[in-house]
Coordinates of C-alpha atoms in Angstrom, one line a residue:
X174 CA 163.4 32.9 137.2
X175 CA 160.6 35.1 136.9
X176 CA 163.0 37.8 135.4
X177 CA 164.4 35.7 132.7
X178 CA 165.0 36.1 129.7
X179 CA 166.6 39.7 130.3
X180 CA 166.0 41.7 126.9
X181 CA 168.8 42.1 124.2
X182 CA 168.5 45.4 123.3
X183 CA 169.6 47.3 119.9
X184 CA 172.0 50.4 121.1
X185 CA 171.1 52.6 118.0
X186 CA 171.5 55.7 119.5
X187 CA 175.1 54.5 120.8
X188 CA 176.0 53.2 117.1
X189 CA 175.1 56.9 115.8
X190 CA 177.3 58.5 118.6
X191 CA 180.2 56.5 117.5
X192 CA 179.6 56.7 113.9
X193 CA 179.6 53.0 112.8
X194 CA 177.3 51.2 110.5
X195 CA 177.7 48.1 112.4
X196 CA 174.9 46.9 114.7
X197 CA 175.5 47.0 118.6
X198 CA 173.5 45.1 121.0
X199 CA 173.6 45.0 124.9
X200 CA 172.3 42.3 127.1
X201 CA 170.4 44.3 130.0
X202 CA 170.7 42.5 133.5
X203 CA 169.1 45.2 135.1
X204 CA 165.4 43.6 135.1
X205 CA 166.3 41.2 137.9
X206 CA 164.6 42.3 141.4
X207 CA 167.9 43.0 142.4
X208 CA 168.7 45.2 139.8
X209 CA 171.9 43.2 138.4
X210 CA 172.8 39.8 137.1
X211 CA 174.0 38.5 140.4
X212 CA 170.6 36.8 141.4
X213 CA 171.5 34.2 138.7
X214 CA 173.8 32.8 141.4
X215 CA 172.3 34.1 144.4
X216 CA 169.3 32.2 144.3
X217 CA 170.9 29.0 143.6
X218 CA 173.5 29.1 146.4
X219 CA 170.8 30.2 148.8
X220 CA 168.4 27.4 147.6
X221 CA 171.1 24.7 148.1
X222 CA 172.1 26.2 151.5
X223 CA 168.4 26.2 152.6
X224 CA 168.1 22.5 151.6
X225 CA 171.0 21.5 153.9
X226 CA 169.4 23.5 157.0
X227 CA 171.7 26.8 156.9
X228 CA 170.1 29.6 158.6
X229 CA 172.5 32.3 157.8
X230 CA 175.0 33.2 154.8
X231 CA 177.8 35.4 155.1
X232 CA 179.4 37.2 152.2
X233 CA 181.3 40.3 150.9
X234 CA 180.4 43.0 148.3
X235 CA 181.9 45.8 146.3
X236 CA 179.3 48.2 144.9
X237 CA 176.5 46.3 146.5
X238 CA 174.9 44.1 143.7
X239 CA 176.1 41.0 145.2
X240 CA 175.1 41.9 148.6
X241 CA 171.7 43.1 147.6
X242 CA 171.3 39.9 145.8
X243 CA 172.1 37.2 148.2
X244 CA 170.1 39.5 150.7
X245 CA 167.1 39.2 148.4
X246 CA 167.6 35.3 148.1
X247 CA 167.8 34.7 151.6
X248 CA 164.9 36.2 152.2
X249 CA 163.3 34.1 149.7
X250 CA 164.0 30.9 151.5
X251 CA 163.9 32.1 155.1
X252 CA 167.4 33.0 155.7
X253 CA 169.4 36.3 156.8
X254 CA 172.5 37.3 155.2
X255 CA 175.4 39.4 156.8
X256 CA 177.2 41.1 154.5
X257 CA 180.9 42.9 154.8
X258 CA 180.7 45.9 151.9
X259 CA 183.9 47.5 150.8
X260 CA 184.7 50.7 152.6
X261 CA 184.6 53.2 149.9
X262 CA 181.4 51.7 148.2
X263 CA 179.6 51.6 152.0
X264 CA 180.3 55.4 152.0
X265 CA 179.6 56.2 148.6
X266 CA 176.9 53.9 147.8
X267 CA 174.3 53.9 150.7
X268 CA 171.2 52.8 148.9
X269 CA 172.7 49.2 148.2
X270 CA 172.8 48.9 152.1
X271 CA 169.4 50.0 152.6
X272 CA 168.5 47.4 149.9
X273 CA 169.9 44.9 152.1
X274 CA 168.3 45.9 155.1
X275 CA 164.9 45.8 153.4
X276 CA 165.5 42.1 152.8
X277 CA 166.4 41.4 156.6
X278 CA 170.2 41.3 156.2
X279 CA 172.7 43.4 157.7
X280 CA 175.8 45.3 156.1
X281 CA 178.8 46.2 157.8
X282 CA 181.5 48.6 156.4
X283 CA 184.8 46.3 155.6
X284 CA 187.3 46.4 157.3
X285 CA 185.5 46.2 160.4
X286 CA 185.9 45.9 164.3
X287 CA 184.2 42.9 164.2
X288 CA 186.4 40.5 163.1
X289 CA 189.9 39.5 163.9
X290 CA 190.9 40.1 160.0
X291 CA 189.4 43.7 160.1
X292 CA 190.8 44.6 163.3
X293 CA 194.6 43.7 161.8
X294 CA 193.9 45.6 158.8
X295 CA 192.6 48.7 160.7
X296 CA 195.6 48.5 162.9
X297 CA 198.1 48.9 160.1
X298 CA 195.8 51.3 158.1
X299 CA 193.0 53.0 159.9
X300 CA 192.4 55.1 156.8
X301 CA 192.1 52.4 154.2
X302 CA 189.4 52.5 151.4
X303 CA 188.8 48.5 151.7
X304 CA 189.2 45.9 149.1
X305 CA 187.2 42.8 147.9
X306 CA 190.0 40.8 149.5
X307 CA 189.7 42.4 152.8
X308 CA 185.5 42.0 153.0
X309 CA 186.1 38.1 151.9
X310 CA 188.4 37.6 154.7
X311 CA 185.9 39.1 157.0
X312 CA 183.2 37.2 155.9
X313 CA 184.8 33.9 155.6
X314 CA 185.9 34.3 159.3
X315 CA 182.3 35.1 160.6
X316 CA 181.1 31.8 158.8
X317 CA 183.9 30.1 160.0
X318 CA 182.9 30.9 163.8
X319 CA 179.5 29.0 163.5
X320 CA 178.4 25.5 162.7
X321 CA 174.9 26.6 160.9
X322 CA 176.4 29.6 159.1
X323 CA 177.9 29.4 155.6
X324 CA 180.0 31.7 153.4
X325 CA 178.6 32.5 149.8
X326 CA 180.9 34.0 147.2
X327 CA 179.2 36.0 144.4
X328 CA 181.9 35.8 141.6
X329 CA 185.4 34.1 140.8
X330 CA 184.4 30.2 141.8
X331 CA 183.4 27.7 138.7
X332 CA 179.8 27.0 140.0
X333 CA 179.2 30.8 139.6
X334 CA 180.4 30.9 136.4
X335 CA 178.0 28.3 135.5
X336 CA 175.2 29.7 136.7
X337 CA 175.6 32.9 135.0
X338 CA 175.9 31.3 131.6
X339 CA 172.1 31.7 131.4
X340 CA 173.4 35.2 130.0
X341 CA 175.2 34.2 127.1
X342 CA 173.0 31.1 126.3
X343 CA 169.9 33.6 125.9
X344 CA 171.9 36.1 124.1
X345 CA 172.9 33.5 121.4
X346 CA 169.2 32.6 120.7
X347 CA 168.2 36.3 120.8
X348 CA 170.8 37.2 118.4
X349 CA 169.8 34.5 116.1
X350 CA 166.4 35.8 116.2
X351 CA 167.7 39.0 114.9
X352 CA 169.5 37.6 112.3
X353 CA 172.9 37.6 113.9
X354 CA 174.2 33.8 113.9
X355 CA 177.6 34.9 115.0
X356 CA 178.7 38.2 116.2
X357 CA 181.7 39.8 115.3
X358 CA 183.0 40.6 118.7
X359 CA 181.6 40.2 122.4
X360 CA 182.8 42.6 125.1
X361 CA 182.2 42.1 129.0
X362 CA 183.4 43.9 131.9
X363 CA 185.8 41.8 134.2
X364 CA 186.1 42.1 137.9
X365 CA 186.0 38.6 139.4
X366 CA 184.7 37.3 136.1
X367 CA 181.0 36.1 136.7
X368 CA 179.3 38.9 134.6
X369 CA 182.0 38.1 131.7
X370 CA 182.1 34.6 131.9
X371 CA 178.2 34.3 131.7
X372 CA 177.9 36.3 128.9
X373 CA 181.1 35.2 126.6
X374 CA 181.8 31.3 127.9
X375 CA 178.8 30.3 125.6
X376 CA 180.2 32.2 122.7
X377 CA 183.9 30.6 123.3
X378 CA 181.9 27.2 123.5
X379 CA 180.6 27.6 119.8
X380 CA 184.0 29.1 118.5
X381 CA 185.3 25.8 119.9
X382 CA 182.7 23.4 118.8
X383 CA 181.0 25.2 115.8
X384 CA 184.0 26.8 114.2
X385 CA 182.4 30.4 114.7
X386 CA 185.0 33.2 115.1
X387 CA 183.6 35.6 117.4
X388 CA 186.1 37.7 119.3
X389 CA 185.9 37.7 122.9
X390 CA 187.3 40.8 125.0
X391 CA 187.7 41.4 128.8
X392 CA 187.3 45.0 129.6
X393 CA 188.8 45.5 133.0
X394 CA 189.6 48.4 135.3
X395 CA 193.3 49.9 134.7
X396 CA 193.2 50.7 138.4
X397 CA 192.9 46.9 138.9
X398 CA 194.4 45.3 135.7
X399 CA 194.6 41.7 136.5
X400 CA 194.2 40.6 133.4
X401 CA 196.1 42.5 131.6
X402 CA 199.1 43.2 134.4
X403 CA 198.9 40.0 136.9
X404 CA 201.2 37.0 136.5
X405 CA 199.3 33.3 135.7
X406 CA 200.0 31.6 139.2
X407 CA 198.4 30.6 142.4
X408 CA 197.3 32.9 144.9
X409 CA 194.9 33.4 147.7
X410 CA 191.4 35.0 147.0
X411 CA 191.4 37.0 149.9
X412 CA 193.8 39.2 152.3
X413 CA 194.2 36.8 155.2
X414 CA 194.7 33.8 153.2
X415 CA 191.8 32.1 154.6
X416 CA 190.4 30.9 151.1
X417 CA 192.0 28.0 149.2
X418 CA 194.9 29.2 146.7
X419 CA 193.7 29.3 142.9
X420 CA 195.4 29.6 139.9
X421 CA 194.6 32.9 138.3
X422 CA 195.9 36.2 137.1
X423 CA 196.3 38.3 140.6
X424 CA 198.0 41.5 141.7
X425 CA 198.7 40.0 144.8
X426 CA 196.3 39.6 147.9
X427 CA 197.1 42.1 149.5
X428 CA 196.7 44.5 146.5
X429 CA 194.2 47.7 147.3
X430 CA 193.4 49.3 144.2
X431 CA 192.3 53.0 144.1
X432 CA 188.4 54.2 145.2
X433 CA 187.0 53.9 141.6
X434 CA 183.4 54.5 140.7
X435 CA 183.1 50.6 139.8
X436 CA 183.6 49.3 143.0
X437 CA 182.4 45.6 141.8
X438 CA 185.3 45.5 139.6
X439 CA 188.1 46.3 142.5
X440 CA 189.2 42.6 142.8
X441 CA 192.8 41.8 142.9
X442 CA 192.4 38.3 140.9
X443 CA 190.5 36.7 138.6
X444 CA 188.2 33.8 137.9
X445 CA 190.4 30.7 137.4
X446 CA 188.0 29.7 134.3
X447 CA 188.4 33.0 132.8
X448 CA 192.1 33.2 133.6
X449 CA 192.6 29.6 132.0
X450 CA 190.6 31.0 128.8
X451 CA 192.8 34.1 128.6
X452 CA 195.9 31.8 129.0
X453 CA 194.8 29.4 126.2
X454 CA 194.2 32.2 123.7
X455 CA 190.2 31.8 123.8
X456 CA 189.6 35.6 124.7
X457 CA 191.4 38.8 125.0
X458 CA 191.9 41.6 127.4
X459 CA 192.0 45.3 127.8
X460 CA 192.2 47.7 130.6
X461 CA 190.3 50.7 130.6
X462 CA 191.1 54.0 132.6
X463 CA 188.1 55.4 134.3
X464 CA 188.3 59.1 133.3
X465 CA 188.6 57.6 129.6
X466 CA 185.4 55.5 130.0
X467 CA 183.7 58.8 131.1
X468 CA 185.3 60.9 128.3
X469 CA 184.0 58.4 125.8
X470 CA 180.6 59.2 126.9
X471 CA 180.9 63.0 126.3
X472 CA 178.5 65.0 124.4
X473 CA 178.4 66.6 120.8
X474 CA 181.8 68.5 120.7
X475 CA 182.1 72.6 121.7
X476 CA 182.6 73.3 118.0
X477 CA 179.3 71.6 116.6
X478 CA 177.4 73.4 119.5
X479 CA 179.1 76.7 118.4
X480 CA 178.5 76.3 114.5
X481 CA 174.8 75.6 115.1
X482 CA 174.6 78.9 117.1
X483 CA 176.4 80.9 114.7
X484 CA 173.9 80.0 111.8
X485 CA 171.4 82.7 113.1
X486 CA 174.4 85.4 113.8
X487 CA 175.4 85.7 110.7
X488 CA 173.7 87.1 107.4
X489 CA 177.0 86.5 105.0
X490 CA 175.3 83.7 102.8
X491 CA 178.8 82.4 101.8
X492 CA 179.9 81.8 105.3
X493 CA 176.6 80.2 106.4
X494 CA 176.9 77.7 103.5
X495 CA 180.4 77.0 104.9
X496 CA 179.0 76.5 108.6
X497 CA 176.3 74.1 107.1
X498 CA 178.8 71.9 105.1
X499 CA 181.2 71.9 108.3
X500 CA 178.3 70.5 110.5
X501 CA 177.2 68.4 107.8
X502 CA 180.8 66.9 107.8
X503 CA 181.1 66.6 111.8
X504 CA 177.8 64.8 112.2
X505 CA 178.8 62.4 109.2
X506 CA 182.0 61.5 111.0
X507 CA 180.4 61.3 114.4
X508 CA 176.8 59.9 113.6
X509 CA 177.2 57.8 110.8
X510 CA 175.6 59.7 108.0
X511 CA 172.1 59.1 109.5
X512 CA 171.3 62.8 110.5
X513 CA 168.6 64.6 108.3
X514 CA 168.6 68.1 109.9
X515 CA 168.5 70.0 113.1
X516 CA 165.4 72.2 114.3
X517 CA 166.0 75.0 116.7
X518 CA 164.6 78.0 118.1
X519 CA 165.4 81.2 115.8
X520 CA 167.3 84.3 117.1
X521 CA 166.8 86.4 114.2
X522 CA 163.8 88.4 115.9
X523 CA 159.9 88.7 115.0
X524 CA 158.3 87.5 113.2
X525 CA 160.4 84.2 113.4
X526 CA 160.3 81.7 116.4
X527 CA 162.1 78.6 114.6
X528 CA 164.0 77.4 112.2
X529 CA 165.4 74.3 110.4
X530 CA 168.5 73.0 108.7
X531 CA 168.4 70.2 106.5
X532 CA 171.5 68.5 106.0
X533 CA 170.4 66.7 102.6
X534 CA 169.6 70.1 101.1
X535 CA 171.9 72.3 103.0
X536 CA 168.7 74.4 103.6
X537 CA 168.1 77.1 106.3
X538 CA 163.9 78.0 106.3
X539 CA 162.7 80.0 109.4
X540 CA 159.2 79.8 110.3
X541 CA 156.6 82.1 111.7
X542 CA 154.3 80.8 114.5
X543 CA 151.6 80.4 111.8
X544 CA 153.7 78.6 109.2
X545 CA 153.4 75.0 109.0
X546 CA 156.4 72.7 109.3
X547 CA 157.1 70.1 107.0
X548 CA 157.8 66.4 108.0
X549 CA 159.9 64.8 109.8
X550 CA 160.8 68.4 111.6
X551 CA 157.0 68.9 112.6
X552 CA 157.4 66.7 115.7
X553 CA 160.6 68.4 116.5
X554 CA 159.0 72.2 116.8
X555 CA 157.0 71.6 120.3
X556 CA 160.3 70.4 121.8
X557 CA 162.5 73.2 120.4
X558 CA 160.3 75.7 121.9
X559 CA 161.6 74.2 125.2
X560 CA 164.4 76.4 126.9
X561 CA 165.9 73.1 128.1
X562 CA 167.2 72.4 124.7
X563 CA 169.7 74.0 122.1
X564 CA 168.2 72.3 119.2
X565 CA 166.5 68.9 118.0
X566 CA 168.3 66.3 115.8
X567 CA 166.1 64.9 113.1
X568 CA 167.0 61.4 112.0
X569 CA 165.9 59.7 108.9
X570 CA 163.9 57.1 110.9
X571 CA 161.6 59.6 112.3
X572 CA 163.5 59.5 115.7
X573 CA 164.0 63.0 117.4
X574 CA 166.9 63.5 119.4
X575 CA 166.8 66.7 121.9
X576 CA 170.1 68.2 122.4
X577 CA 170.8 70.2 125.8
X578 CA 172.9 73.3 125.7
X579 CA 175.9 71.4 127.0
X580 CA 175.8 69.3 124.2
X581 CA 174.6 66.1 125.9
X582 CA 171.2 64.4 124.1

């Protein structure tokens, strides 16, 4: 594929934010034409269907990444696609629907009045937010009504896991090029299992065949905790029971999760292959609350922001020294001790316009407009004069991180 290999990126700012000396990498699948990992299997499935003379595919989608990817793949091979998107995402993520339509496909809100399964669900609960299980039922029913229409699934099934394994295979090679022969841990988000399996299965394979000891962790939403709360048993993949029963960790085919932001992870079951790997102890699973995930990305603390502002507010040198020492400790805990200092606008009044604080030397120095500013702070001066930023963080490698008034960088 033209978008492969996808980049493996060093998350150096995340390392600083969590205060770790470990190296963190992420595999970025957003470089594909549809913006996700889903084309890895969408193109393959569309091609095989085209070879058999199929003219139209049906499918479901949550957040819309799979629907957009299959619509793209169908356009590549002269087919069209009919997509049922979970209502909560259909209403909150309209741009995915527009993307499908640009590729020549159609997208319906699920549950809908277009299928028997949809009508039954709406009769029972007209206000339902929908679920992937409901959308699957509608897409399968629509395909069953026509001989030249097939249903395609973007996750869960074995062939999808195989297609997506290109992600992990590339990651192993890219990590090796970066000097990492075997990572300590690999984390992947888990909805139906395709992203998780694609990234982690090649690492599990190395653990089994080469004796590496990479820890593999599935991260699923606490609102839909199939791996951490489900029972390992057979269940249907959809609400209406039109799919084969699969052995997995389900929450029940009729389970309707809350309408969380991660719409693509709102599936009641899990890939049988992922479920089997968890059952064998080849991976572990954790459930994460949505609010906790958002909170983990919170900016610099209010205490840090207040301490930086107070540096100019006092003439008490002893108190100022205490503030500098406290800021140094706070940043060492948070950023891993890589911070050199801060540069900001000065509030002492004329003739001073800006100042620097050196963590290394615990020094504050004020500057007039004509005063030269030493490296590595010189490049930060222009940024510090912008009213958009409270101050500029200056790091030992020369990187500058502007910090807004709300603490985000």
